[in-house]
PDB file of C-alpha atoms in Angstrom:
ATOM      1  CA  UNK X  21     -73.532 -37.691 -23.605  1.00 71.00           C
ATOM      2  CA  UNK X  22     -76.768 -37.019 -25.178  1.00 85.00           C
ATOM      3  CA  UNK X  23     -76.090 -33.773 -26.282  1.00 87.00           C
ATOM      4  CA  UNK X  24     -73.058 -34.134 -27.327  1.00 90.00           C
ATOM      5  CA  UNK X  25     -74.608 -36.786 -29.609  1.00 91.00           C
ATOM      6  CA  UNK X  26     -77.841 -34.492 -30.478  1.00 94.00           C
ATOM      7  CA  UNK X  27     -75.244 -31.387 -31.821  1.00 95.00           C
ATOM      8  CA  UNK X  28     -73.323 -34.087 -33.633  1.00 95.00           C
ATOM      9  CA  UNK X  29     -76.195 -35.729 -35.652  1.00 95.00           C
ATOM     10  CA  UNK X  30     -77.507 -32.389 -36.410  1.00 95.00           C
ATOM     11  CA  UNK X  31     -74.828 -31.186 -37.488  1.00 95.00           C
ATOM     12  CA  UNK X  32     -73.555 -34.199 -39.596  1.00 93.00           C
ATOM     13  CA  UNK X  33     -76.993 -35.166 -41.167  1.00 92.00           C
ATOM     14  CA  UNK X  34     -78.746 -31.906 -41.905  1.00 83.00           C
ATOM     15  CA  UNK X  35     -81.877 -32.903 -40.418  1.00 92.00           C
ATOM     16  CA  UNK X  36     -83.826 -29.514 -41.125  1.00 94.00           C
ATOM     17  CA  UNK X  37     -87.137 -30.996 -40.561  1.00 95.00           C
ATOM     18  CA  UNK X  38     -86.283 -32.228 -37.381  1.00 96.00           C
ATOM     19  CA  UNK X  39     -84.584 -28.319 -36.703  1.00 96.00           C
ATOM     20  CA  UNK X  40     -87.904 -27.079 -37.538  1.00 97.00           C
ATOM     21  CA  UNK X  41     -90.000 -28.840 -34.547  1.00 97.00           C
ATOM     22  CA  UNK X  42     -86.969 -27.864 -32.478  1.00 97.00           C
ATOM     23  CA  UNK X  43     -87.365 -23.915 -33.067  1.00 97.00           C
ATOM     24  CA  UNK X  44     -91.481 -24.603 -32.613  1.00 97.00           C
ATOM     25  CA  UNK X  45     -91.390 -26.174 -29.767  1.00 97.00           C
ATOM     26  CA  UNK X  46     -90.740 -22.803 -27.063  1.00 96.00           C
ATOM     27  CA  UNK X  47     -94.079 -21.742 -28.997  1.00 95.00           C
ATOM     28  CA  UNK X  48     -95.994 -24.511 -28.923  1.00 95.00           C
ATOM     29  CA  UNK X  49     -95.334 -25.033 -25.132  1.00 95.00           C
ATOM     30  CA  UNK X  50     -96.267 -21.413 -24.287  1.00 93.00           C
ATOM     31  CA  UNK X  51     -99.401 -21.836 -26.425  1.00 93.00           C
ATOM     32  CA  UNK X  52    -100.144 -25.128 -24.771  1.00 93.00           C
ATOM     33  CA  UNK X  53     -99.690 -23.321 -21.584  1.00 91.00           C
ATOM     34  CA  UNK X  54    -101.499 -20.045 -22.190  1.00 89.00           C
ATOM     35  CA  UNK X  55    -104.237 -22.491 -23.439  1.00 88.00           C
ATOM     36  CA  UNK X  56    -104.095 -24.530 -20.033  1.00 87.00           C
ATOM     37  CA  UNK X  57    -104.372 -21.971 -17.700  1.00 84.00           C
ATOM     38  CA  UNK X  58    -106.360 -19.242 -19.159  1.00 81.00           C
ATOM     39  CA  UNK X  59    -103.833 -17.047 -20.516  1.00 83.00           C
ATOM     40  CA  UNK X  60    -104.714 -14.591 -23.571  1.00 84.00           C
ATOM     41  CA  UNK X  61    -103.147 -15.699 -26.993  1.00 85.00           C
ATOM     42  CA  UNK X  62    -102.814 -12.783 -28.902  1.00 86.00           C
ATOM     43  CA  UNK X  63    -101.872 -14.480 -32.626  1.00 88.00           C
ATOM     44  CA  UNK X  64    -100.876 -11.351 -34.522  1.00 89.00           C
ATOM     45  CA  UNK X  65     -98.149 -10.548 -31.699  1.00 86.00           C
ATOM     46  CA  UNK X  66     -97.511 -14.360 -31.568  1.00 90.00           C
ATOM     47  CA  UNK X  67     -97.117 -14.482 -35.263  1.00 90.00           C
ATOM     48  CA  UNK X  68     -94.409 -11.415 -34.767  1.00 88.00           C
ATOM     49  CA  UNK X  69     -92.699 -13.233 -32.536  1.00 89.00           C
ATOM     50  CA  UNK X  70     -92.447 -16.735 -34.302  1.00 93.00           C
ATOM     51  CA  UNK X  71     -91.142 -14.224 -37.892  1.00 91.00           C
ATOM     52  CA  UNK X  72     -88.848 -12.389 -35.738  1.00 90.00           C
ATOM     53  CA  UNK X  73     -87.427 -15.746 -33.468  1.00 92.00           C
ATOM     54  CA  UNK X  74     -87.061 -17.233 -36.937  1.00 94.00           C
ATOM     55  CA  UNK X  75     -85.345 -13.834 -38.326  1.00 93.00           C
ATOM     56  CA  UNK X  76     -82.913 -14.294 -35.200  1.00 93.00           C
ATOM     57  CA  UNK X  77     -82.345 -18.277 -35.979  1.00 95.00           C
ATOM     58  CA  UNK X  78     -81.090 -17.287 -39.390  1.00 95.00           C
ATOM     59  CA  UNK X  79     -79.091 -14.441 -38.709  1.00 94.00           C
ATOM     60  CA  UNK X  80     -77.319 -16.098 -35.820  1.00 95.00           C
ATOM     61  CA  UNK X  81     -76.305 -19.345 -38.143  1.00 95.00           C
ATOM     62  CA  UNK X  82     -75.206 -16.982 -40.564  1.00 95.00           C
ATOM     63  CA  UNK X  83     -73.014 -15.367 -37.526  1.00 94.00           C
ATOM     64  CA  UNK X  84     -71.827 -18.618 -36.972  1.00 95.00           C
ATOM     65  CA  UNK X  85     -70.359 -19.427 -40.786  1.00 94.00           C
ATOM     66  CA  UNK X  86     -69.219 -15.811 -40.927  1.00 94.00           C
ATOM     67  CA  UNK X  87     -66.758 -16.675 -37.567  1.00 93.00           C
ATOM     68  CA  UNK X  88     -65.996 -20.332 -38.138  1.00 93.00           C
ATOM     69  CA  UNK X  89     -64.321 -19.151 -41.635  1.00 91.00           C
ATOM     70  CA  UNK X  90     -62.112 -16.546 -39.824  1.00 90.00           C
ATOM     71  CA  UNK X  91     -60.966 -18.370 -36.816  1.00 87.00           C
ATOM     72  CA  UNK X  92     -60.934 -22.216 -38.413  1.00 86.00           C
ATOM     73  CA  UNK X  93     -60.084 -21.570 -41.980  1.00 84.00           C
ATOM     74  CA  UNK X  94     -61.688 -21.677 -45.321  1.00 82.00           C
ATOM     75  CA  UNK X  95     -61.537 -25.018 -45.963  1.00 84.00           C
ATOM     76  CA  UNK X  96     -63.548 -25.223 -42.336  1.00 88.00           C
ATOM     77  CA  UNK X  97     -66.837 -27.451 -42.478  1.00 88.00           C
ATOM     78  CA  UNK X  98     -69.188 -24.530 -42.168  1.00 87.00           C
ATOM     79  CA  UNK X  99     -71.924 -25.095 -44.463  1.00 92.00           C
ATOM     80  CA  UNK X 100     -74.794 -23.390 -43.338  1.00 95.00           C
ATOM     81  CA  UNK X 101     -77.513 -25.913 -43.352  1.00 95.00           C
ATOM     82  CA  UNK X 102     -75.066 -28.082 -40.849  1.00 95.00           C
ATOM     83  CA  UNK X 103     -74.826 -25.316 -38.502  1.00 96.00           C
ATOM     84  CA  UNK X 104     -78.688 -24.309 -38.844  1.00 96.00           C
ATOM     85  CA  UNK X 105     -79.616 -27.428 -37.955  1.00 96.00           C
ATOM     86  CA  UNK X 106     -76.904 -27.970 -35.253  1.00 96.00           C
ATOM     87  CA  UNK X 107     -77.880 -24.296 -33.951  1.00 97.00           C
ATOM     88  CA  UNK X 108     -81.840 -25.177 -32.944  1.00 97.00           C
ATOM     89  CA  UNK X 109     -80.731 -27.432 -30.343  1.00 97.00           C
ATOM     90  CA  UNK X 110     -80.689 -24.405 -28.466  1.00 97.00           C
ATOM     91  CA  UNK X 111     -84.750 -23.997 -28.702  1.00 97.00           C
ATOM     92  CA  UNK X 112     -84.875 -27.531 -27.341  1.00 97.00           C
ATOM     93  CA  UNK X 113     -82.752 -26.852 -24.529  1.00 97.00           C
ATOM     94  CA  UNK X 114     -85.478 -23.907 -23.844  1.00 96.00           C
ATOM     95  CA  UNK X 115     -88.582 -25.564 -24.463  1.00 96.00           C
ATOM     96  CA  UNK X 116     -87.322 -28.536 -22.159  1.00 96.00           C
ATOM     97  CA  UNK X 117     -85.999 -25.938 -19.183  1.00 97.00           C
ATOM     98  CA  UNK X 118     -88.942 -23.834 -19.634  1.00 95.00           C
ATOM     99  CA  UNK X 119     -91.343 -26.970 -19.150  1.00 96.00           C
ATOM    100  CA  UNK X 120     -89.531 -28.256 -15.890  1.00 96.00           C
ATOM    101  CA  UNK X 121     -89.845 -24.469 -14.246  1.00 95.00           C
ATOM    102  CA  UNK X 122     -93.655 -24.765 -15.196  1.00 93.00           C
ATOM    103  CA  UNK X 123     -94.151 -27.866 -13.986  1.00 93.00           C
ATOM    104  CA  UNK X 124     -91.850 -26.662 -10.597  1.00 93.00           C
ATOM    105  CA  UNK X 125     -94.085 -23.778  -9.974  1.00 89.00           C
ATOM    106  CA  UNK X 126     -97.069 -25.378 -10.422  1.00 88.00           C
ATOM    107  CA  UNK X 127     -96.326 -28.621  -8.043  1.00 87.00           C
ATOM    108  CA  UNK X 128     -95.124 -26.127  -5.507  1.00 85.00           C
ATOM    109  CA  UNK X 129     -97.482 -23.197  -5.603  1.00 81.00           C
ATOM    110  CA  UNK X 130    -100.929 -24.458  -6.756  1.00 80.00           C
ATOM    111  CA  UNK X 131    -103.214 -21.505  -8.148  1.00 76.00           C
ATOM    112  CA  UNK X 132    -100.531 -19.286  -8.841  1.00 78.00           C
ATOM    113  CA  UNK X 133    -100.783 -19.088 -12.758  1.00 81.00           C
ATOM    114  CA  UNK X 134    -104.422 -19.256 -12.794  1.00 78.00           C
ATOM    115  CA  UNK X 135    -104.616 -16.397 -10.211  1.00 74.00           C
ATOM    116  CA  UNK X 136    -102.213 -14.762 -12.508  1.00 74.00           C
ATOM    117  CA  UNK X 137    -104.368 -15.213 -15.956  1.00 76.00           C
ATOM    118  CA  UNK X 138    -106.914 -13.718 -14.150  1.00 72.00           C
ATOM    119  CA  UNK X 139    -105.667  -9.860 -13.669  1.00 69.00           C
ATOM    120  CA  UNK X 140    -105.115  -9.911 -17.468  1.00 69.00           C
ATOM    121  CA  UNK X 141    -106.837  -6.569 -19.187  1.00 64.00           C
ATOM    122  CA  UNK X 142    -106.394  -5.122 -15.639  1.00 63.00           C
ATOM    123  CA  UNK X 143    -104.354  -1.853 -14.639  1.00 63.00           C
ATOM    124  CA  UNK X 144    -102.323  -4.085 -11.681  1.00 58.00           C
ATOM    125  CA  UNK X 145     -99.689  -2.583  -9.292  1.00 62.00           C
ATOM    126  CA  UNK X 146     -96.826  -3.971  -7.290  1.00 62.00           C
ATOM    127  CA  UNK X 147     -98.714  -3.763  -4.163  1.00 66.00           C
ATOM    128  CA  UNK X 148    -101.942  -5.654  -6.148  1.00 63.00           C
ATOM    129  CA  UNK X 149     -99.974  -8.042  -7.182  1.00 64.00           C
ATOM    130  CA  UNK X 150     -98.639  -9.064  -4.338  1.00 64.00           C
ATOM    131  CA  UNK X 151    -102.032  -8.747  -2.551  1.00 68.00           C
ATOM    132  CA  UNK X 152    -103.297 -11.377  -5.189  1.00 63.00           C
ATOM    133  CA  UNK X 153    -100.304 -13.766  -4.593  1.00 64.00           C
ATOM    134  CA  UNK X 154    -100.635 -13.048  -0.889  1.00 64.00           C
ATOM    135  CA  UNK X 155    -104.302 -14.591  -1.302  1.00 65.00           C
ATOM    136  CA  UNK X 156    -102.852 -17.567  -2.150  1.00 66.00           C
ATOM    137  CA  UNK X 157    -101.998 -20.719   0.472  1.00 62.00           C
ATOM    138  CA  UNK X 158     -98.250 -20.359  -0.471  1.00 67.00           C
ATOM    139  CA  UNK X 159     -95.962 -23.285   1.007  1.00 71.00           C
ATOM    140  CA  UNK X 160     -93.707 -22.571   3.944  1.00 75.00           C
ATOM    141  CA  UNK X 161     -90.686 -19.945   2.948  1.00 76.00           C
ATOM    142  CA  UNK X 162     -88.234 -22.613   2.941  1.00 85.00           C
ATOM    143  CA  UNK X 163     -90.156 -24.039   0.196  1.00 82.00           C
ATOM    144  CA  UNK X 164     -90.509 -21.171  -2.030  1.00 81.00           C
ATOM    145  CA  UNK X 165     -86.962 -20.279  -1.506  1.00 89.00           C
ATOM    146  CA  UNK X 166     -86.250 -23.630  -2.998  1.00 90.00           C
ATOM    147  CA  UNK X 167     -88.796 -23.234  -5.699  1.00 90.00           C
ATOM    148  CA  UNK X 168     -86.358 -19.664  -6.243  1.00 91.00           C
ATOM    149  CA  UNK X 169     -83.331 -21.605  -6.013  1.00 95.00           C
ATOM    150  CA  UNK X 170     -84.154 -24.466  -8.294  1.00 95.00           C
ATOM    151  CA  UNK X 171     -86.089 -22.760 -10.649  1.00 95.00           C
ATOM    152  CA  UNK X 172     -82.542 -20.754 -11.099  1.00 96.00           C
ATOM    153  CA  UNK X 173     -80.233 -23.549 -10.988  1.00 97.00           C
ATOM    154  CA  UNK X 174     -82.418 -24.627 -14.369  1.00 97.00           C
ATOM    155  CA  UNK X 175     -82.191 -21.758 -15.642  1.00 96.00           C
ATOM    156  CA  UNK X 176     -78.267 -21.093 -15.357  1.00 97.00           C
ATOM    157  CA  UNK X 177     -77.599 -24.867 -16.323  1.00 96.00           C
ATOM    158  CA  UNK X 178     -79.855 -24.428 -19.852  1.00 96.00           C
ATOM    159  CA  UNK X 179     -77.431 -20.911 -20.326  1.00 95.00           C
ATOM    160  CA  UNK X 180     -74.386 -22.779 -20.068  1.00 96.00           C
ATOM    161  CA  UNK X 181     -75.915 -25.890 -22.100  1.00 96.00           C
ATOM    162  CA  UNK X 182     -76.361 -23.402 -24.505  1.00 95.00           C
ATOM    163  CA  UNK X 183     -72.978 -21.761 -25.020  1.00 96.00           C
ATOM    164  CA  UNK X 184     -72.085 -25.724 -25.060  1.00 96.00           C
ATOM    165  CA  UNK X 185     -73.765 -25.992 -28.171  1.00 96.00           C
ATOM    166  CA  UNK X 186     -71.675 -23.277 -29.933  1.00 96.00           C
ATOM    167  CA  UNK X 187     -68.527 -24.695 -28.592  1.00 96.00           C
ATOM    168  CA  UNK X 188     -69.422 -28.115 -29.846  1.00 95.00           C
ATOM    169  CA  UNK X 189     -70.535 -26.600 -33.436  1.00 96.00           C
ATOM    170  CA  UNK X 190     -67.013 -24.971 -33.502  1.00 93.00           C
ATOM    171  CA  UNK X 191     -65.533 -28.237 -32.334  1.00 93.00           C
ATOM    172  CA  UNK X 192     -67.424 -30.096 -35.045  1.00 94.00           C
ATOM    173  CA  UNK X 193     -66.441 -27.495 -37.977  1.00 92.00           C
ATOM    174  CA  UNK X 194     -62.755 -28.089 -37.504  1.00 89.00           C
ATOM    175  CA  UNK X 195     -60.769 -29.583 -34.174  1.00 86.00           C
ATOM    176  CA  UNK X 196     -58.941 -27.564 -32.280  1.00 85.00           C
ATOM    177  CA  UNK X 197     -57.154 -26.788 -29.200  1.00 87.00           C
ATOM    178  CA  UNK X 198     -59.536 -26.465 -26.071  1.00 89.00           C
ATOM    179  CA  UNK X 199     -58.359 -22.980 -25.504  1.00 91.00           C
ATOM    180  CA  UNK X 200     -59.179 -22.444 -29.390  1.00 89.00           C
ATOM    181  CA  UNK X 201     -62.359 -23.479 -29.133  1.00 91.00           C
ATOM    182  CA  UNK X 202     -63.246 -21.398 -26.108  1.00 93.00           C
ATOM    183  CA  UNK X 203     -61.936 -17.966 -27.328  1.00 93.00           C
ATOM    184  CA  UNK X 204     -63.683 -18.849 -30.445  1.00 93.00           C
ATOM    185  CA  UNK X 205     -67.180 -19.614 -28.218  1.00 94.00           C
ATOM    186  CA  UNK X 206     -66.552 -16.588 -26.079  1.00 95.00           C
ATOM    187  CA  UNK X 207     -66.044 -14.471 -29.593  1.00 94.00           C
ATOM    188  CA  UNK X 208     -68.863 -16.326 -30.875  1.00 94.00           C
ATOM    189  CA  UNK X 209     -70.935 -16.021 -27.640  1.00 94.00           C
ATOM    190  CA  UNK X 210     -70.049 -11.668 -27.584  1.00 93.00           C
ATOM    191  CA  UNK X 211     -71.307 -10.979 -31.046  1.00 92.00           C
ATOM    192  CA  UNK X 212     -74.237 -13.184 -31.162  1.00 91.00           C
ATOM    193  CA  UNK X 213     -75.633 -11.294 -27.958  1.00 91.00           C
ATOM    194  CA  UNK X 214     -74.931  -8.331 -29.710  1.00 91.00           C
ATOM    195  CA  UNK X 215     -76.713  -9.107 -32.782  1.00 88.00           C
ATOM    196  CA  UNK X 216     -79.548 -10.175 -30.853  1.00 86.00           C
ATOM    197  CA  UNK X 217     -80.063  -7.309 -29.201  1.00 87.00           C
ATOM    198  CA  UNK X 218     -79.613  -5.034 -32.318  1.00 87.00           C
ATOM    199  CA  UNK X 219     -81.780  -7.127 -34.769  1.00 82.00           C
ATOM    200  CA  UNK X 220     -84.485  -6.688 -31.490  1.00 80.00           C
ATOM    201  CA  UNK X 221     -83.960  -2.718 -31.362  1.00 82.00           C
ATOM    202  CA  UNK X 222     -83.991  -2.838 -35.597  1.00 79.00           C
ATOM    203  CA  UNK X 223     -87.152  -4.824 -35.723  1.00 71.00           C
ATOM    204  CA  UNK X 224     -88.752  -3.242 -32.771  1.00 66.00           C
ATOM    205  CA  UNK X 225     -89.376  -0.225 -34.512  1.00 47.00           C
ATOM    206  CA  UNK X 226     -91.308  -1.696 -37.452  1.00 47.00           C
ATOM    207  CA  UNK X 227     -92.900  -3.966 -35.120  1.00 47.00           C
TER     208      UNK X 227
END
């Protein structure tokens, strides 16, 4: 399996630079996209966002070192370069997702993101909005409903792909039981939401 292979050799081999383009990727696409279609790119608030995704990458492999050496042992292989680098296979599992829903959306409803770009700097309501996309020569419902449903499916497989990767960097720090593994992923999993979301409300309100 090609993950399975991807976690591994980051994991085993360190390969920071290689992390690096990983985490950069989700920005480059969206700036690639914005650039494409018309979309404003504001660089101080992209900036932000790049310090505080990086902030988030850290603190989350830290997470991860903190919780391997409780539930696997001390003498678990939790350095934290390994699991840094192991860890932003996650951003490639996003950028690559994140491209295929673009690419869906665009195939299947042509105009939509440029019609989009263009109400930017404008005071738009619900009922504006859906005049604009109205305006549009949208497919037949069956085929937006499967734009809906696929664009979902992506979505819930690169979740799950993703709490994949933690199991397989807990997997990789020490072998386990199955059941092991997963109460450690679901721990794991728990706390790393909640970090996220407190590290966003901390940052937030210096941001």
């Amino acid at each position: 399996m090609f993950l399975r292979g991807l976690v591994e050799a980051q994991f085993n081999g360190s390969h920071v630079g290689r992390a690096v383009v990983f985490f950069l990727l989700p920005t480059l696409l969206w700036v690639a996209f914005s650039s494409v279609f018309g979309f404003k790119i504001d660089a101080p608030v992209l900036g932000l966002s790049v310090g505080l995704g990086l902030l988030s990458w850290l603190v989350m492999s830290g997470l991860l070192v903190v919780l391997i050496k409780l539930f696997k042992g001390r003498d678990a292989n939790a350095k934290f370069s390994s699991i840094l680098c192991a860890f932003s296979v996650n951003y490639l599992i996003a950028a690559v997702s994140g491209l295929l829903i673009i690419g869906i959306i665009f195939v299947a409803i042509p105009g939509l993101f440029q019609k989009v770009s263009s109400l930017q700097g404008q005071e738009v309501d619900f009922e504006q909005m859906v005049s604009v996309v109205g305006s549009l020569a949208l497919p037949s419902d069956i085929v937006v409903l499967g734009v809906f449903a696929l664009t979902g499916i992506i979505a819930l497989i690169a979740s799950l792909t993703g709490v994949y990767v933690i199991y397989r960097i807990g997997s990789l720090a020490r072998e386990t039981s199955r059941f092991s593994n997963l109460v450690f992923t679901a721990i794991a999993l728990g706390l790393m939401i909640a970090a996220d979301y407190a590290l966003r409300a901390i940052t937030g309100s210096f941001l």
